[in-house]
Amino acid sequence: MNYYEWNLVIQHPNFDDLAWGLNFNKSLNPFGTINDTTMLWGIDFFNDIIMQSGPNKCVQKELLFHKDPTTFTLEDG
């Protein structure tokens, strides 16, 4: 399979606090006060590296969010 051209839609309740994304492009399309969905797509340079890596390809992406210390807790897992 060839996943060189890829798009991914993600829904997360904290996308309005997205601090940083690694190795992909993103588009945030807020709908009124709701901003929980984004579309991600690959950057050509990194897609080229994946295609040259041989049959055992691996893709790693990172999304870092700001946290609200008044609502973020580790009590409930």
PDB file with one MODEL, atoms N, CA, C and O in Angstrom:
MODEL        1
ATOM      1  N   MET A   1       0.840  -1.183   0.000  1.00  0.00           N
ATOM      2  CA  MET A   1       0.000   0.000   0.000  1.00  0.00           C
ATOM      3  C   MET A   1       0.883   1.244   0.000  1.00  0.00           C
ATOM      4  O   MET A   1       1.991   1.234   0.537  1.00  0.00           O
ATOM      5  N   ASN A   2       0.385   2.294  -0.598  1.00  0.00           N
ATOM      6  CA  ASN A   2       1.120   3.543  -0.674  1.00  0.00           C
ATOM      7  C   ASN A   2       0.305   4.628   0.016  1.00  0.00           C
ATOM      8  O   ASN A   2      -0.776   4.995  -0.444  1.00  0.00           O
ATOM      9  N   TYR A   3       0.832   5.132   1.118  1.00  0.00           N
ATOM     10  CA  TYR A   3       0.148   6.188   1.863  1.00  0.00           C
ATOM     11  C   TYR A   3       0.903   7.507   1.746  1.00  0.00           C
ATOM     12  O   TYR A   3       0.905   8.309   2.680  1.00  0.00           O
ATOM     13  N   TYR A   4       1.541   7.733   0.604  1.00  0.00           N
ATOM     14  CA  TYR A   4       2.327   8.944   0.403  1.00  0.00           C
ATOM     15  C   TYR A   4       1.455  10.186   0.533  1.00  0.00           C
ATOM     16  O   TYR A   4       1.829  11.144   1.210  1.00  0.00           O
ATOM     17  N   GLU A   5       0.314  10.170  -0.103  1.00  0.00           N
ATOM     18  CA  GLU A   5      -0.633  11.279  -0.012  1.00  0.00           C
ATOM     19  C   GLU A   5      -1.659  10.916   1.049  1.00  0.00           C
ATOM     20  O   GLU A   5      -2.489  10.036   0.820  1.00  0.00           O
ATOM     21  N   TRP A   6      -1.623  11.568   2.199  1.00  0.00           N
ATOM     22  CA  TRP A   6      -2.525  11.186   3.278  1.00  0.00           C
ATOM     23  C   TRP A   6      -3.160  12.410   3.917  1.00  0.00           C
ATOM     24  O   TRP A   6      -2.576  13.493   3.954  1.00  0.00           O
ATOM     25  N   ASN A   7      -4.357  12.212   4.411  1.00  0.00           N
ATOM     26  CA  ASN A   7      -5.097  13.193   5.199  1.00  0.00           C
ATOM     27  C   ASN A   7      -5.657  12.471   6.403  1.00  0.00           C
ATOM     28  O   ASN A   7      -5.953  11.278   6.342  1.00  0.00           O
ATOM     29  N   LEU A   8      -5.799  13.190   7.489  1.00  0.00           N
ATOM     30  CA  LEU A   8      -6.339  12.608   8.704  1.00  0.00           C
ATOM     31  C   LEU A   8      -7.163  13.666   9.415  1.00  0.00           C
ATOM     32  O   LEU A   8      -6.689  14.778   9.646  1.00  0.00           O
ATOM     33  N   VAL A   9      -8.388  13.324   9.761  1.00  0.00           N
ATOM     34  CA  VAL A   9      -9.247  14.232  10.525  1.00  0.00           C
ATOM     35  C   VAL A   9      -9.320  13.710  11.947  1.00  0.00           C
ATOM     36  O   VAL A   9      -9.602  12.533  12.174  1.00  0.00           O
ATOM     37  N   ILE A  10      -9.064  14.594  12.904  1.00  0.00           N
ATOM     38  CA  ILE A  10      -9.045  14.218  14.316  1.00  0.00           C
ATOM     39  C   ILE A  10      -9.970  15.144  15.093  1.00  0.00           C
ATOM     40  O   ILE A  10     -10.022  16.350  14.853  1.00  0.00           O
ATOM     41  N   GLN A  11     -10.695  14.547  16.027  1.00  0.00           N
ATOM     42  CA  GLN A  11     -11.526  15.335  16.934  1.00  0.00           C
ATOM     43  C   GLN A  11     -10.986  15.157  18.351  1.00  0.00           C
ATOM     44  O   GLN A  11     -10.823  14.034  18.829  1.00  0.00           O
ATOM     45  N   HIS A  12     -10.714  16.271  19.008  1.00  0.00           N
ATOM     46  CA  HIS A  12     -10.187  16.268  20.379  1.00  0.00           C
ATOM     47  C   HIS A  12     -10.716  17.531  21.059  1.00  0.00           C
ATOM     48  O   HIS A  12     -10.706  18.599  20.446  1.00  0.00           O
ATOM     49  N   PRO A  13     -11.170  17.439  22.292  1.00  0.00           N
ATOM     50  CA  PRO A  13     -11.795  18.605  22.927  1.00  0.00           C
ATOM     51  C   PRO A  13     -10.834  19.746  23.236  1.00  0.00           C
ATOM     52  O   PRO A  13     -11.279  20.801  23.688  1.00  0.00           O
ATOM     53  N   ASN A  14      -9.545  19.577  23.013  1.00  0.00           N
ATOM     54  CA  ASN A  14      -8.586  20.609  23.403  1.00  0.00           C
ATOM     55  C   ASN A  14      -7.840  21.216  22.213  1.00  0.00           C
ATOM     56  O   ASN A  14      -6.776  21.805  22.405  1.00  0.00           O
ATOM     57  N   PHE A  15      -8.367  21.092  20.988  1.00  0.00           N
ATOM     58  CA  PHE A  15      -7.638  21.611  19.837  1.00  0.00           C
ATOM     59  C   PHE A  15      -7.493  23.125  19.851  1.00  0.00           C
ATOM     60  O   PHE A  15      -6.606  23.653  19.181  1.00  0.00           O
ATOM     61  N   ASP A  16      -8.328  23.836  20.585  1.00  0.00           N
ATOM     62  CA  ASP A  16      -8.144  25.283  20.666  1.00  0.00           C
ATOM     63  C   ASP A  16      -6.904  25.642  21.480  1.00  0.00           C
ATOM     64  O   ASP A  16      -6.462  26.790  21.443  1.00  0.00           O
ATOM     65  N   ASP A  17      -6.333  24.688  22.216  1.00  0.00           N
ATOM     66  CA  ASP A  17      -5.110  24.917  22.983  1.00  0.00           C
ATOM     67  C   ASP A  17      -3.910  24.193  22.386  1.00  0.00           C
ATOM     68  O   ASP A  17      -2.943  23.912  23.094  1.00  0.00           O
ATOM     69  N   LEU A  18      -3.962  23.889  21.090  1.00  0.00           N
ATOM     70  CA  LEU A  18      -2.840  23.208  20.444  1.00  0.00           C
ATOM     71  C   LEU A  18      -1.626  24.128  20.440  1.00  0.00           C
ATOM     72  O   LEU A  18      -1.689  25.249  19.935  1.00  0.00           O
ATOM     73  N   ALA A  19      -0.526  23.653  21.000  1.00  0.00           N
ATOM     74  CA  ALA A  19       0.690  24.456  21.100  1.00  0.00           C
ATOM     75  C   ALA A  19       1.623  24.217  19.921  1.00  0.00           C
ATOM     76  O   ALA A  19       2.252  25.152  19.426  1.00  0.00           O
ATOM     77  N   TRP A  20       1.717  22.948  19.461  1.00  0.00           N
ATOM     78  CA  TRP A  20       2.726  22.623  18.464  1.00  0.00           C
ATOM     79  C   TRP A  20       2.405  21.299  17.805  1.00  0.00           C
ATOM     80  O   TRP A  20       1.911  20.377  18.454  1.00  0.00           O
ATOM     81  N   GLY A  21       2.687  21.203  16.510  1.00  0.00           N
ATOM     82  CA  GLY A  21       2.548  19.949  15.783  1.00  0.00           C
ATOM     83  C   GLY A  21       3.835  19.661  15.031  1.00  0.00           C
ATOM     84  O   GLY A  21       4.468  20.582  14.516  1.00  0.00           O
ATOM     85  N   LEU A  22       4.231  18.397  14.961  1.00  0.00           N
ATOM     86  CA  LEU A  22       5.515  18.015  14.370  1.00  0.00           C
ATOM     87  C   LEU A  22       5.313  17.251  13.068  1.00  0.00           C
ATOM     88  O   LEU A  22       4.569  16.271  13.033  1.00  0.00           O
ATOM     89  N   ASN A  23       5.967  17.692  12.000  1.00  0.00           N
ATOM     90  CA  ASN A  23       6.084  16.981  10.725  1.00  0.00           C
ATOM     91  C   ASN A  23       4.785  16.839   9.949  1.00  0.00           C
ATOM     92  O   ASN A  23       4.618  15.861   9.221  1.00  0.00           O
ATOM     93  N   PHE A  24       3.883  17.758  10.076  1.00  0.00           N
ATOM     94  CA  PHE A  24       2.680  17.739   9.250  1.00  0.00           C
ATOM     95  C   PHE A  24       2.083  19.130   9.207  1.00  0.00           C
ATOM     96  O   PHE A  24       2.423  19.994  10.015  1.00  0.00           O
ATOM     97  N   ASN A  25       1.191  19.336   8.257  1.00  0.00           N
ATOM     98  CA  ASN A  25       0.431  20.579   8.173  1.00  0.00           C
ATOM     99  C   ASN A  25      -0.898  20.366   8.861  1.00  0.00           C
ATOM    100  O   ASN A  25      -1.390  19.241   8.947  1.00  0.00           O
ATOM    101  N   LYS A  26      -1.480  21.450   9.352  1.00  0.00           N
ATOM    102  CA  LYS A  26      -2.772  21.334  10.017  1.00  0.00           C
ATOM    103  C   LYS A  26      -3.641  22.517   9.643  1.00  0.00           C
ATOM    104  O   LYS A  26      -3.153  23.608   9.349  1.00  0.00           O
ATOM    105  N   SER A  27      -4.920  22.278   9.661  1.00  0.00           N
ATOM    106  CA  SER A  27      -5.895  23.318   9.408  1.00  0.00           C
ATOM    107  C   SER A  27      -6.932  23.260  10.510  1.00  0.00           C
ATOM    108  O   SER A  27      -7.569  22.227  10.714  1.00  0.00           O
ATOM    109  N   LEU A  28      -7.104  24.352  11.214  1.00  0.00           N
ATOM    110  CA  LEU A  28      -8.128  24.415  12.254  1.00  0.00           C
ATOM    111  C   LEU A  28      -9.306  25.200  11.701  1.00  0.00           C
ATOM    112  O   LEU A  28      -9.151  26.339  11.261  1.00  0.00           O
ATOM    113  N   ASN A  29     -10.455  24.605  11.725  1.00  0.00           N
ATOM    114  CA  ASN A  29     -11.660  25.232  11.212  1.00  0.00           C
ATOM    115  C   ASN A  29     -12.688  25.359  12.320  1.00  0.00           C
ATOM    116  O   ASN A  29     -13.557  24.498  12.459  1.00  0.00           O
ATOM    117  N   PRO A  30     -12.600  26.434  13.120  1.00  0.00           N
ATOM    118  CA  PRO A  30     -13.560  26.561  14.210  1.00  0.00           C
ATOM    119  C   PRO A  30     -14.973  26.768  13.689  1.00  0.00           C
ATOM    120  O   PRO A  30     -15.186  27.432  12.675  1.00  0.00           O
ATOM    121  N   PHE A  31     -15.915  26.200  14.386  1.00  0.00           N
ATOM    122  CA  PHE A  31     -17.327  26.353  14.061  1.00  0.00           C
ATOM    123  C   PHE A  31     -17.970  27.053  15.244  1.00  0.00           C
ATOM    124  O   PHE A  31     -18.314  26.417  16.240  1.00  0.00           O
ATOM    125  N   GLY A  32     -18.129  28.361  15.132  1.00  0.00           N
ATOM    126  CA  GLY A  32     -18.651  29.117  16.257  1.00  0.00           C
ATOM    127  C   GLY A  32     -17.669  29.051  17.414  1.00  0.00           C
ATOM    128  O   GLY A  32     -16.499  29.404  17.264  1.00  0.00           O
ATOM    129  N   THR A  33     -18.137  28.605  18.550  1.00  0.00           N
ATOM    130  CA  THR A  33     -17.262  28.478  19.721  1.00  0.00           C
ATOM    131  C   THR A  33     -16.663  27.080  19.827  1.00  0.00           C
ATOM    132  O   THR A  33     -15.897  26.805  20.751  1.00  0.00           O
ATOM    133  N   ILE A  34     -17.006  26.186  18.884  1.00  0.00           N
ATOM    134  CA  ILE A  34     -16.496  24.815  18.911  1.00  0.00           C
ATOM    135  C   ILE A  34     -15.227  24.751  18.068  1.00  0.00           C
ATOM    136  O   ILE A  34     -15.245  25.108  16.890  1.00  0.00           O
ATOM    137  N   ASN A  35     -14.146  24.305  18.654  1.00  0.00           N
ATOM    138  CA  ASN A  35     -12.891  24.171  17.922  1.00  0.00           C
ATOM    139  C   ASN A  35     -12.242  22.859  18.344  1.00  0.00           C
ATOM    140  O   ASN A  35     -11.165  22.858  18.941  1.00  0.00           O
ATOM    141  N   ASP A  36     -12.899  21.742  18.033  1.00  0.00           N
ATOM    142  CA  ASP A  36     -12.412  20.450  18.511  1.00  0.00           C
ATOM    143  C   ASP A  36     -12.002  19.500  17.397  1.00  0.00           C
ATOM    144  O   ASP A  36     -11.724  18.330  17.661  1.00  0.00           O
ATOM    145  N   THR A  37     -11.957  19.982  16.146  1.00  0.00           N
ATOM    146  CA  THR A  37     -11.643  19.114  15.015  1.00  0.00           C
ATOM    147  C   THR A  37     -10.574  19.768  14.151  1.00  0.00           C
ATOM    148  O   THR A  37     -10.582  20.983  13.957  1.00  0.00           O
ATOM    149  N   THR A  38      -9.668  18.970  13.641  1.00  0.00           N
ATOM    150  CA  THR A  38      -8.643  19.485  12.729  1.00  0.00           C
ATOM    151  C   THR A  38      -8.376  18.469  11.624  1.00  0.00           C
ATOM    152  O   THR A  38      -8.649  17.279  11.779  1.00  0.00           O
ATOM    153  N   MET A  39      -7.843  18.949  10.517  1.00  0.00           N
ATOM    154  CA  MET A  39      -7.411  18.074   9.435  1.00  0.00           C
ATOM    155  C   MET A  39      -5.893  18.174   9.346  1.00  0.00           C
ATOM    156  O   MET A  39      -5.340  19.274   9.327  1.00  0.00           O
ATOM    157  N   LEU A  40      -5.228  17.040   9.291  1.00  0.00           N
ATOM    158  CA  LEU A  40      -3.776  16.973   9.183  1.00  0.00           C
ATOM    159  C   LEU A  40      -3.415  16.391   7.823  1.00  0.00           C
ATOM    160  O   LEU A  40      -4.128  15.533   7.301  1.00  0.00           O
ATOM    161  N   TRP A  41      -2.310  16.856   7.251  1.00  0.00           N
ATOM    162  CA  TRP A  41      -1.809  16.262   6.018  1.00  0.00           C
ATOM    163  C   TRP A  41      -0.300  16.359   6.005  1.00  0.00           C
ATOM    164  O   TRP A  41       0.284  17.228   6.653  1.00  0.00           O
ATOM    165  N   GLY A  42       0.327  15.466   5.265  1.00  0.00           N
ATOM    166  CA  GLY A  42       1.778  15.329   5.290  1.00  0.00           C
ATOM    167  C   GLY A  42       2.516  16.453   4.592  1.00  0.00           C
ATOM    168  O   GLY A  42       1.981  17.092   3.686  1.00  0.00           O
ATOM    169  N   ILE A  43       3.743  16.690   5.016  1.00  0.00           N
ATOM    170  CA  ILE A  43       4.662  17.627   4.380  1.00  0.00           C
ATOM    171  C   ILE A  43       5.509  16.825   3.393  1.00  0.00           C
ATOM    172  O   ILE A  43       6.024  15.762   3.740  1.00  0.00           O
ATOM    173  N   ASP A  44       5.654  17.326   2.173  1.00  0.00           N
ATOM    174  CA  ASP A  44       6.329  16.571   1.109  1.00  0.00           C
ATOM    175  C   ASP A  44       7.696  16.049   1.522  1.00  0.00           C
ATOM    176  O   ASP A  44       8.015  14.894   1.240  1.00  0.00           O
ATOM    177  N   PHE A  45       8.513  16.860   2.181  1.00  0.00           N
ATOM    178  CA  PHE A  45       9.860  16.429   2.565  1.00  0.00           C
ATOM    179  C   PHE A  45       9.802  15.181   3.433  1.00  0.00           C
ATOM    180  O   PHE A  45      10.538  14.225   3.186  1.00  0.00           O
ATOM    181  N   PHE A  46       8.944  15.172   4.442  1.00  0.00           N
ATOM    182  CA  PHE A  46       8.854  14.023   5.340  1.00  0.00           C
ATOM    183  C   PHE A  46       8.196  12.835   4.655  1.00  0.00           C
ATOM    184  O   PHE A  46       8.547  11.689   4.938  1.00  0.00           O
ATOM    185  N   ASN A  47       7.245  13.091   3.758  1.00  0.00           N
ATOM    186  CA  ASN A  47       6.651  12.001   2.984  1.00  0.00           C
ATOM    187  C   ASN A  47       7.704  11.333   2.110  1.00  0.00           C
ATOM    188  O   ASN A  47       7.699  10.112   1.958  1.00  0.00           O
ATOM    189  N   ASP A  48       8.616  12.133   1.529  1.00  0.00           N
ATOM    190  CA  ASP A  48       9.695  11.573   0.702  1.00  0.00           C
ATOM    191  C   ASP A  48      10.600  10.666   1.524  1.00  0.00           C
ATOM    192  O   ASP A  48      11.005   9.606   1.048  1.00  0.00           O
ATOM    193  N   ILE A  49      10.923  11.069   2.754  1.00  0.00           N
ATOM    194  CA  ILE A  49      11.765  10.246   3.626  1.00  0.00           C
ATOM    195  C   ILE A  49      11.083   8.911   3.910  1.00  0.00           C
ATOM    196  O   ILE A  49      11.734   7.866   3.889  1.00  0.00           O
ATOM    197  N   ILE A  50       9.788   8.939   4.173  1.00  0.00           N
ATOM    198  CA  ILE A  50       9.044   7.705   4.445  1.00  0.00           C
ATOM    199  C   ILE A  50       9.093   6.780   3.236  1.00  0.00           C
ATOM    200  O   ILE A  50       9.287   5.574   3.391  1.00  0.00           O
ATOM    201  N   MET A  51       8.921   7.325   2.038  1.00  0.00           N
ATOM    202  CA  MET A  51       8.907   6.505   0.831  1.00  0.00           C
ATOM    203  C   MET A  51      10.271   5.873   0.557  1.00  0.00           C
ATOM    204  O   MET A  51      10.333   4.810  -0.061  1.00  0.00           O
ATOM    205  N   GLN A  52      11.365   6.497   1.000  1.00  0.00           N
ATOM    206  CA  GLN A  52      12.706   5.978   0.754  1.00  0.00           C
ATOM    207  C   GLN A  52      13.185   5.042   1.856  1.00  0.00           C
ATOM    208  O   GLN A  52      14.290   4.508   1.764  1.00  0.00           O
ATOM    209  N   SER A  53      12.388   4.832   2.887  1.00  0.00           N
ATOM    210  CA  SER A  53      12.864   4.085   4.057  1.00  0.00           C
ATOM    211  C   SER A  53      12.759   2.575   3.905  1.00  0.00           C
ATOM    212  O   SER A  53      13.160   1.844   4.810  1.00  0.00           O
ATOM    213  N   GLY A  54      12.235   2.093   2.797  1.00  0.00           N
ATOM    214  CA  GLY A  54      12.145   0.650   2.595  1.00  0.00           C
ATOM    215  C   GLY A  54      10.778   0.111   2.969  1.00  0.00           C
ATOM    216  O   GLY A  54       9.852   0.884   3.218  1.00  0.00           O
ATOM    217  N   PRO A  55      10.640  -1.228   3.012  1.00  0.00           N
ATOM    218  CA  PRO A  55       9.323  -1.836   3.218  1.00  0.00           C
ATOM    219  C   PRO A  55       8.766  -1.666   4.633  1.00  0.00           C
ATOM    220  O   PRO A  55       7.548  -1.706   4.809  1.00  0.00           O
ATOM    221  N   ASN A  56       9.608  -1.480   5.635  1.00  0.00           N
ATOM    222  CA  ASN A  56       9.132  -1.337   7.016  1.00  0.00           C
ATOM    223  C   ASN A  56       9.115   0.131   7.412  1.00  0.00           C
ATOM    224  O   ASN A  56       9.993   0.596   8.140  1.00  0.00           O
ATOM    225  N   LYS A  57       8.130   0.848   6.938  1.00  0.00           N
ATOM    226  CA  LYS A  57       8.045   2.284   7.171  1.00  0.00           C
ATOM    227  C   LYS A  57       7.385   2.574   8.515  1.00  0.00           C
ATOM    228  O   LYS A  57       6.571   1.789   9.000  1.00  0.00           O
ATOM    229  N   CYS A  58       7.740   3.687   9.099  1.00  0.00           N
ATOM    230  CA  CYS A  58       7.171   4.102  10.374  1.00  0.00           C
ATOM    231  C   CYS A  58       6.901   5.602  10.308  1.00  0.00           C
ATOM    232  O   CYS A  58       7.732   6.364   9.814  1.00  0.00           O
ATOM    233  N   VAL A  59       5.768   6.017  10.793  1.00  0.00           N
ATOM    234  CA  VAL A  59       5.409   7.427  10.827  1.00  0.00           C
ATOM    235  C   VAL A  59       5.178   7.825  12.272  1.00  0.00           C
ATOM    236  O   VAL A  59       4.463   7.144  13.008  1.00  0.00           O
ATOM    237  N   GLN A  60       5.784   8.925  12.671  1.00  0.00           N
ATOM    238  CA  GLN A  60       5.573   9.436  14.025  1.00  0.00           C
ATOM    239  C   GLN A  60       5.146  10.888  13.926  1.00  0.00           C
ATOM    240  O   GLN A  60       5.791  11.687  13.247  1.00  0.00           O
ATOM    241  N   LYS A  61       4.081  11.222  14.590  1.00  0.00           N
ATOM    242  CA  LYS A  61       3.576  12.589  14.631  1.00  0.00           C
ATOM    243  C   LYS A  61       3.351  12.975  16.077  1.00  0.00           C
ATOM    244  O   LYS A  61       2.998  12.133  16.904  1.00  0.00           O
ATOM    245  N   GLU A  62       3.553  14.231  16.381  1.00  0.00           N
ATOM    246  CA  GLU A  62       3.340  14.707  17.743  1.00  0.00           C
ATOM    247  C   GLU A  62       2.395  15.887  17.735  1.00  0.00           C
ATOM    248  O   GLU A  62       2.483  16.766  16.877  1.00  0.00           O
ATOM    249  N   LEU A  63       1.498  15.900  18.690  1.00  0.00           N
ATOM    250  CA  LEU A  63       0.648  17.048  18.970  1.00  0.00           C
ATOM    251  C   LEU A  63       0.861  17.411  20.428  1.00  0.00           C
ATOM    252  O   LEU A  63       0.671  16.574  21.311  1.00  0.00           O
ATOM    253  N   LEU A  64       1.248  18.634  20.685  1.00  0.00           N
ATOM    254  CA  LEU A  64       1.433  19.092  22.054  1.00  0.00           C
ATOM    255  C   LEU A  64       0.371  20.131  22.372  1.00  0.00           C
ATOM    256  O   LEU A  64       0.181  21.090  21.624  1.00  0.00           O
ATOM    257  N   PHE A  65      -0.309  19.935  23.473  1.00  0.00           N
ATOM    258  CA  PHE A  65      -1.376  20.832  23.888  1.00  0.00           C
ATOM    259  C   PHE A  65      -0.969  21.588  25.145  1.00  0.00           C
ATOM    260  O   PHE A  65      -0.261  21.060  26.003  1.00  0.00           O
ATOM    261  N   HIS A  66      -1.432  22.839  25.239  1.00  0.00           N
ATOM    262  CA  HIS A  66      -1.305  23.562  26.502  1.00  0.00           C
ATOM    263  C   HIS A  66      -2.261  22.911  27.482  1.00  0.00           C
ATOM    264  O   HIS A  66      -3.303  22.394  27.078  1.00  0.00           O
ATOM    265  N   LYS A  67      -1.928  22.927  28.750  1.00  0.00           N
ATOM    266  CA  LYS A  67      -2.855  22.376  29.730  1.00  0.00           C
ATOM    267  C   LYS A  67      -3.348  23.488  30.639  1.00  0.00           C
ATOM    268  O   LYS A  67      -2.610  24.420  30.958  1.00  0.00           O
ATOM    269  N   ASP A  68      -4.571  23.381  31.041  1.00  0.00           N
ATOM    270  CA  ASP A  68      -5.178  24.317  31.978  1.00  0.00           C
ATOM    271  C   ASP A  68      -5.015  23.727  33.372  1.00  0.00           C
ATOM    272  O   ASP A  68      -5.677  22.740  33.692  1.00  0.00           O
ATOM    273  N   PRO A  69      -4.156  24.299  34.210  1.00  0.00           N
ATOM    274  CA  PRO A  69      -3.900  23.704  35.522  1.00  0.00           C
ATOM    275  C   PRO A  69      -5.120  23.689  36.436  1.00  0.00           C
ATOM    276  O   PRO A  69      -5.137  22.965  37.431  1.00  0.00           O
ATOM    277  N   THR A  70      -6.136  24.478  36.111  1.00  0.00           N
ATOM    278  CA  THR A  70      -7.336  24.464  36.956  1.00  0.00           C
ATOM    279  C   THR A  70      -8.250  23.291  36.639  1.00  0.00           C
ATOM    280  O   THR A  70      -9.067  22.901  37.474  1.00  0.00           O
ATOM    281  N   THR A  71      -8.122  22.715  35.426  1.00  0.00           N
ATOM    282  CA  THR A  71      -8.989  21.594  35.062  1.00  0.00           C
ATOM    283  C   THR A  71      -8.231  20.296  34.849  1.00  0.00           C
ATOM    284  O   THR A  71      -8.838  19.225  34.878  1.00  0.00           O
ATOM    285  N   PHE A  72      -6.931  20.358  34.636  1.00  0.00           N
ATOM    286  CA  PHE A  72      -6.128  19.163  34.369  1.00  0.00           C
ATOM    287  C   PHE A  72      -5.710  18.516  35.684  1.00  0.00           C
ATOM    288  O   PHE A  72      -5.063  19.144  36.521  1.00  0.00           O
ATOM    289  N   THR A  73      -6.087  17.259  35.853  1.00  0.00           N
ATOM    290  CA  THR A  73      -5.671  16.519  37.049  1.00  0.00           C
ATOM    291  C   THR A  73      -5.266  15.107  36.651  1.00  0.00           C
ATOM    292  O   THR A  73      -5.634  14.629  35.578  1.00  0.00           O
ATOM    293  N   LEU A  74      -4.523  14.451  37.500  1.00  0.00           N
ATOM    294  CA  LEU A  74      -4.148  13.056  37.282  1.00  0.00           C
ATOM    295  C   LEU A  74      -4.944  12.124  38.188  1.00  0.00           C
ATOM    296  O   LEU A  74      -4.669  10.925  38.235  1.00  0.00           O
ATOM    297  N   GLU A  75      -5.914  12.656  38.898  1.00  0.00           N
ATOM    298  CA  GLU A  75      -6.680  11.857  39.856  1.00  0.00           C
ATOM    299  C   GLU A  75      -7.511  10.765  39.198  1.00  0.00           C
ATOM    300  O   GLU A  75      -7.630   9.667  39.740  1.00  0.00           O
ATOM    301  N   ASP A  76      -8.091  11.057  38.028  1.00  0.00           N
ATOM    302  CA  ASP A  76      -9.004  10.112  37.382  1.00  0.00           C
ATOM    303  C   ASP A  76      -8.359   9.355  36.228  1.00  0.00           C
ATOM    304  O   ASP A  76      -9.069   8.763  35.415  1.00  0.00           O
ATOM    305  N   GLY A  77      -7.059   9.359  36.138  1.00  0.00           N
ATOM    306  CA  GLY A  77      -6.392   8.576  35.108  1.00  0.00           C
ATOM    307  C   GLY A  77      -6.117   9.293  33.848  1.00  0.00           C
ATOM    308  O   GLY A  77      -5.556   8.714  32.918  1.00  0.00           O
TER     309      GLY A  77
ENDMDL
END
